[in-house]
Amino acid sequence: MAASLYAADPPETMRQFEVEGLTLLYHRKSGLTHFLAPPAPQILAALSAGPASAAEIAARMGESFEIESEDPAAAIAARLAELEAAGLVWRT
Amino acid sequence: MRDARPLVRLLRDPAGAGQVKDWTSLVAVARAESLAGSLACRLEGLELPAPVEALLEAARRDGEAGRVQALWEAEMARRALAPLGVPIILLKGTAYAAAGLEAGRGRSIGDLDILVARPALPDVERALLAAGWEWVKEDSYDDQYYRRWMHELPPLIHRERDRMIDVHHAILPLTARPKPDMAAMIADRVALADGLFTLSPPDMIVHAAAHLFADGDMAGGLRNLWDIDRLLREFAEGDPGFWPALNERAARHGLLPAVGRAVRLAHHLYATPVNWCQAPISKSLISEATTPAKIGARHQLAAADLLYRRRLLARDGWGRARRPLIRLGFYVRSHWLRMPPLMLAKHLWVKARKPRR
Amino acid sequence: MNHVFRLQVGPVSFRIGSQWRRPVAQLRRLYEGYPEPEGVCDFTVRLEAERVWRRWLRPSVAIRGDYVLPDAAPLPLAQGLLAAEMGMNLQMALGQKRFLLLHAASVERDGRALLMTGHSGAGKSTLGALLGERGWRFMGDEFALLDLADGRLHPFPRAVSLKNESLGLFDGVDPARLGPVLTGTPKGRIRHLRPNGEAVARMGEPATPVLILFPRFGRDLEPTVREVGAAEAFMRLTQASTNYVALGESGFDALTRFVGALPCRAIDYADTAQAQALIDELWAKA
Amino acid sequence: MSERSDISGEEGIGRPSRRVVLALGAAAASTVVTIRPALAQTAGSVLNCEIPVPAPQAGPGNFIAADGSLVPAGTAGAYPPLARPLKGEEVKAMLNGGRAPAGVNSEAAQAYANYIRRLQAGMSGFTCYASLQMPR
């Protein structure tokens, strides 16, 4: 089975406000405000280049960041599940 | 203000806003009838006293927030159900908003109503439960009753977003006397851009009329009739085939009386333009109503229509429900319409044994 | 309705109808000197019998109006004034969409406003009312209205509901400003206090908010001040707002601007003298 | 993140120009919190509310088991429905201090308290219950 591709709404449909290392995000499509901690905003940023699998997301993030994690695949999957439940990403 | 007529007049003709003396009562009636947002959109751009304008502006903003929320709920349901590959048809307010119809402007939208083919019901139910929706009621009787006789699943609520979803497989309870052709309705669905569907224009009217006159107790009826007015205007404009198509669909679904009544009352209350030669009308009347004079008389309210009209307008300037007897009558009727007499007796018996609060 | 009272409080107006004379007579006395709304009223409140016979037989007042909550319980007629106050609060909590509504007390000096918010029992209402008697302009003890366009705070100086022990703190006020003592209410012994003449006369004047406080009252607490970060302040204020989510992007704009620009402090206190000393100190720096 | 650079405040998702360390966190950590309407909390402080036990929607003939679930009438160890709805203040006392409402023994009160804790949105009493959940 092929890995799921994840997608996110384009950045211009969201408003962001950074406070104390956290991101307050207003998502126009849902009218909801979310409080995001790293690496959730960075995952959304990685998806602004288009839909991607979890592995591709990790690779895109690796271009900008030094990734620190014992099990990157599991951590990214867990973050994606949270973002999916909030409606900020979905599987295509 | 003795009844809701001033609200109806203003919805029909916004130019009358300059003559309104008692805005407070008008707003109270509009809020009680869930028409505040619709009214505010209807009056947009008029020269009004500043406090009135501020109040209407807030109502429009509220309506817009409601629209975003309703469409979001539809989108979340779409995501949850997408893997099943079954067509999801939006109904009522969410459908009007998603299709960008005039009826959706400023309209208050409550639960998310969707229609799926009956065989898909178990899969849909499972997928929704897996995606965070939960049953609202635990009552086994109601559950069994719903599953056996109703046209929808027992209501589900999303545990995070607190929004209810009604999953329909038919537009009327299975026990109701009219038997709409659900297969035809689902087959004629219209695709929206995002993978969801609405009913076809004539079926949308048929559903709205069925919901108003052949199902509920007419609570919120003025709003539902306003929907019908807006939909008829938008669909009929520039489409000469619309009225015959509506007539054909209403007949096929066994809902000519309800659709005919909706058209007559919308015309009388909201001045909906109607092509009376082709408008839906009960079959028994068609054969005798062929002379021009008789066709001209089609728009006249039948005796029973007057009772409906009184019920629709029964709201005073404090937002209070009026005419308790007529309301009770329509409440009893709503049960009568939903089920055959014996089943009704049994249903009322079980309900009566519940502790009343 | 048989008895009607119309009331303007800051930028918001109410029409209150009652089946009984007494609640309206009490409202009229309590709100003496308040302006009558011109034109449309924002909200309608109805005080009516839950069942027809309950208008006369053990009369109980159901709180109804433009917006209602299904779990609302009726009050005995003797508490009709409280029912009217709750009815107005309910319309604000459910129906107010013109302003970002914060469950907070506010007072003003030199055109600058201090906002105090916290859970009920934290003392914001009592503190707001006390400061209003001691040189500040009282803007409101229950709701603060943040303008979505310009970020200013609008006054909403309703009568203060003084509960139980805080009643004693206002012994010195003109008795004409006090409502009837209501006993056995869901919130204990209550007495309403009409804001003073200045608060009423200037109810149309908004002020620029400059300081947010999260007071906490406890007999054993040491007086302390803690800085509250913008993230925590944002979270707390969304939970103190009845309409933040409903206002959508305009609410997000207003609130991010608000917490981004204003200092926020949590203060603990064991008595009102301590609280006032802390407030004076923080205000001098604001 | 141990270092942030060039991350704009208002617009644009963080795109640092220098390499910074990004910890992905444990799988169980939570990085998304959605702001929910606070109506119930504020409404509770402005309203006199009550909770029927059980809700009328629960249907007839149900008892309340010790864990708060609904069971058929007569089930051993379960308690009958309350004849009158509980006032907000009674519920608050019951949930916080375990003080039973008048005329209710303490084991039954425990069951009723558990029932109330399981209330969901859409059921009678939920708004009232939610309003009592404010931290003090």
Short mmCIF file of N, CA and C in Angstrom, two decimals, chain B residues 22-25 27-29 31-32 36 51-52 54-55 58-59 61-62 65 69 317-321 357, chain C residues 1 4 6 15-17 19 38-46 48 51 66-67 97-98 148 246-247 250:
data_model
loop_
_atom_site.label_atom_id
_atom_site.label_comp_id
_atom_site.label_asym_id
_atom_site.label_seq_id
_atom_site.Cartn_x
_atom_site.Cartn_y
_atom_site.Cartn_z
N ASP B 22 -41.27 50.20 15.07
CA ASP B 22 -40.88 49.43 16.25
C ASP B 22 -39.84 48.37 15.87
N TRP B 23 -38.61 48.82 15.74
CA TRP B 23 -37.53 47.90 15.35
C TRP B 23 -37.31 46.84 16.42
N THR B 24 -37.48 47.21 17.69
CA THR B 24 -37.21 46.25 18.76
C THR B 24 -38.10 45.01 18.61
N SER B 25 -39.40 45.25 18.36
CA SER B 25 -40.32 44.12 18.20
C SER B 25 -39.98 43.33 16.94
N VAL B 27 -37.11 42.96 15.52
CA VAL B 27 -35.90 42.16 15.74
C VAL B 27 -36.21 40.96 16.64
N ALA B 28 -37.05 41.17 17.66
CA ALA B 28 -37.41 40.06 18.55
C ALA B 28 -38.11 38.95 17.76
N VAL B 29 -39.02 39.34 16.85
CA VAL B 29 -39.71 38.34 16.03
C VAL B 29 -38.72 37.64 15.11
N ARG B 31 -35.53 37.18 15.48
CA ARG B 31 -34.67 36.26 16.22
C ARG B 31 -35.44 35.00 16.60
N ALA B 32 -36.68 35.18 17.05
CA ALA B 32 -37.47 34.02 17.46
C ALA B 32 -37.73 33.08 16.28
N ALA B 36 -33.12 36.49 11.74
CA ALA B 36 -32.42 37.75 11.96
C ALA B 36 -31.30 37.95 10.93
N PRO B 51 -28.19 52.87 15.27
CA PRO B 51 -28.27 51.70 16.17
C PRO B 51 -28.84 50.46 15.46
N VAL B 52 -29.79 50.70 14.55
CA VAL B 52 -30.36 49.57 13.80
C VAL B 52 -29.29 48.97 12.90
N ALA B 54 -26.08 49.05 13.30
CA ALA B 54 -25.08 48.34 14.10
C ALA B 54 -25.58 46.94 14.46
N LEU B 55 -26.85 46.87 14.82
CA LEU B 55 -27.44 45.59 15.20
C LEU B 55 -27.48 44.63 13.99
N ALA B 58 -24.03 43.31 13.10
CA ALA B 58 -23.63 42.20 13.97
C ALA B 58 -24.34 40.91 13.56
N ALA B 59 -25.59 41.03 13.16
CA ALA B 59 -26.34 39.83 12.73
C ALA B 59 -25.73 39.25 11.46
N ARG B 61 -22.55 39.53 10.59
CA ARG B 61 -21.27 38.92 10.98
C ARG B 61 -21.52 37.55 11.61
N ASP B 62 -22.55 37.49 12.43
CA ASP B 62 -22.90 36.23 13.08
C ASP B 62 -23.31 35.18 12.04
N ALA B 65 -20.23 33.86 10.37
CA ALA B 65 -19.52 32.90 11.22
C ALA B 65 -20.25 31.56 11.20
N GLN B 69 -18.80 27.92 9.94
CA GLN B 69 -18.84 26.76 10.83
C GLN B 69 -19.60 25.60 10.18
N GLY B 317 -44.82 40.57 19.18
CA GLY B 317 -43.69 41.49 19.14
C GLY B 317 -42.68 41.30 20.27
N TRP B 318 -42.99 40.43 21.23
CA TRP B 318 -42.03 40.09 22.27
C TRP B 318 -41.32 38.79 21.93
N GLY B 319 -41.60 38.26 20.75
CA GLY B 319 -40.98 36.99 20.37
C GLY B 319 -41.69 35.78 20.96
N ARG B 320 -42.88 36.01 21.55
CA ARG B 320 -43.58 34.89 22.17
C ARG B 320 -44.42 34.13 21.15
N ALA B 321 -44.48 32.82 21.33
CA ALA B 321 -45.34 31.99 20.51
C ALA B 321 -46.79 32.33 20.85
N ARG B 357 -40.78 15.93 32.46
CA ARG B 357 -40.09 16.99 33.19
C ARG B 357 -40.47 18.34 32.64
N MET C 1 -46.45 42.61 26.80
CA MET C 1 -46.20 42.29 28.21
C MET C 1 -46.81 43.40 29.07
N VAL C 4 -43.22 47.08 31.37
CA VAL C 4 -42.06 47.20 30.48
C VAL C 4 -41.06 48.22 31.02
N ARG C 6 -37.27 49.97 29.78
CA ARG C 6 -36.22 50.03 28.76
C ARG C 6 -34.99 50.68 29.37
N ARG C 15 -34.75 45.85 26.43
CA ARG C 15 -36.18 46.00 26.68
C ARG C 15 -36.57 44.84 27.59
N ILE C 16 -37.06 45.15 28.76
CA ILE C 16 -37.41 44.10 29.72
C ILE C 16 -38.91 44.13 29.93
N GLY C 17 -39.55 43.00 29.68
CA GLY C 17 -40.99 42.90 29.89
C GLY C 17 -41.26 41.89 31.00
N GLN C 19 -44.48 39.93 33.47
CA GLN C 19 -45.89 39.69 33.73
C GLN C 19 -46.30 40.26 35.08
N GLU C 38 -32.65 55.23 22.76
CA GLU C 38 -33.30 55.90 21.65
C GLU C 38 -33.41 54.90 20.52
N GLY C 39 -34.62 54.66 20.08
CA GLY C 39 -34.81 53.73 18.97
C GLY C 39 -34.72 52.29 19.40
N VAL C 40 -34.07 51.49 18.55
CA VAL C 40 -34.10 50.04 18.74
C VAL C 40 -33.36 49.62 20.02
N CYS C 41 -33.88 48.58 20.70
CA CYS C 41 -33.17 47.96 21.81
C CYS C 41 -32.42 46.75 21.27
N ASP C 42 -31.19 46.56 21.74
CA ASP C 42 -30.40 45.43 21.26
C ASP C 42 -31.02 44.09 21.66
N PHE C 43 -31.54 44.03 22.88
CA PHE C 43 -32.02 42.74 23.38
C PHE C 43 -33.36 42.88 24.10
N THR C 44 -34.15 41.84 23.98
CA THR C 44 -35.42 41.75 24.71
C THR C 44 -35.29 40.66 25.78
N VAL C 45 -35.70 40.99 27.01
CA VAL C 45 -35.74 40.02 28.10
C VAL C 45 -37.20 39.88 28.52
N ARG C 46 -37.65 38.67 28.74
CA ARG C 46 -39.02 38.46 29.22
C ARG C 46 -38.99 37.72 30.55
N GLU C 48 -41.52 35.76 32.67
CA GLU C 48 -42.89 35.26 32.57
C GLU C 48 -43.05 33.96 33.33
N ARG C 51 -45.57 28.21 33.75
CA ARG C 51 -46.87 27.67 33.37
C ARG C 51 -47.90 28.75 33.68
N ASP C 66 -34.72 37.02 23.75
CA ASP C 66 -34.24 36.72 22.41
C ASP C 66 -33.40 35.44 22.41
N TYR C 67 -32.57 35.29 23.43
CA TYR C 67 -31.69 34.12 23.52
C TYR C 67 -31.97 33.40 24.83
N LYS C 97 -22.68 40.31 19.70
CA LYS C 97 -21.71 40.06 18.63
C LYS C 97 -21.10 41.36 18.10
N ARG C 98 -21.43 42.49 18.74
CA ARG C 98 -20.87 43.75 18.25
C ARG C 98 -19.49 44.01 18.81
N LEU C 148 -14.04 46.01 18.32
CA LEU C 148 -13.32 45.19 17.33
C LEU C 148 -12.53 46.05 16.37
N ALA C 246 -17.11 32.86 18.17
CA ALA C 246 -18.16 33.28 17.23
C ALA C 246 -17.74 34.49 16.41
N LEU C 247 -16.82 35.30 16.90
CA LEU C 247 -16.44 36.50 16.17
C LEU C 247 -15.43 36.22 15.07
N SER C 250 -12.20 38.59 13.23
CA SER C 250 -12.16 39.89 13.91
C SER C 250 -11.85 39.72 15.39
#
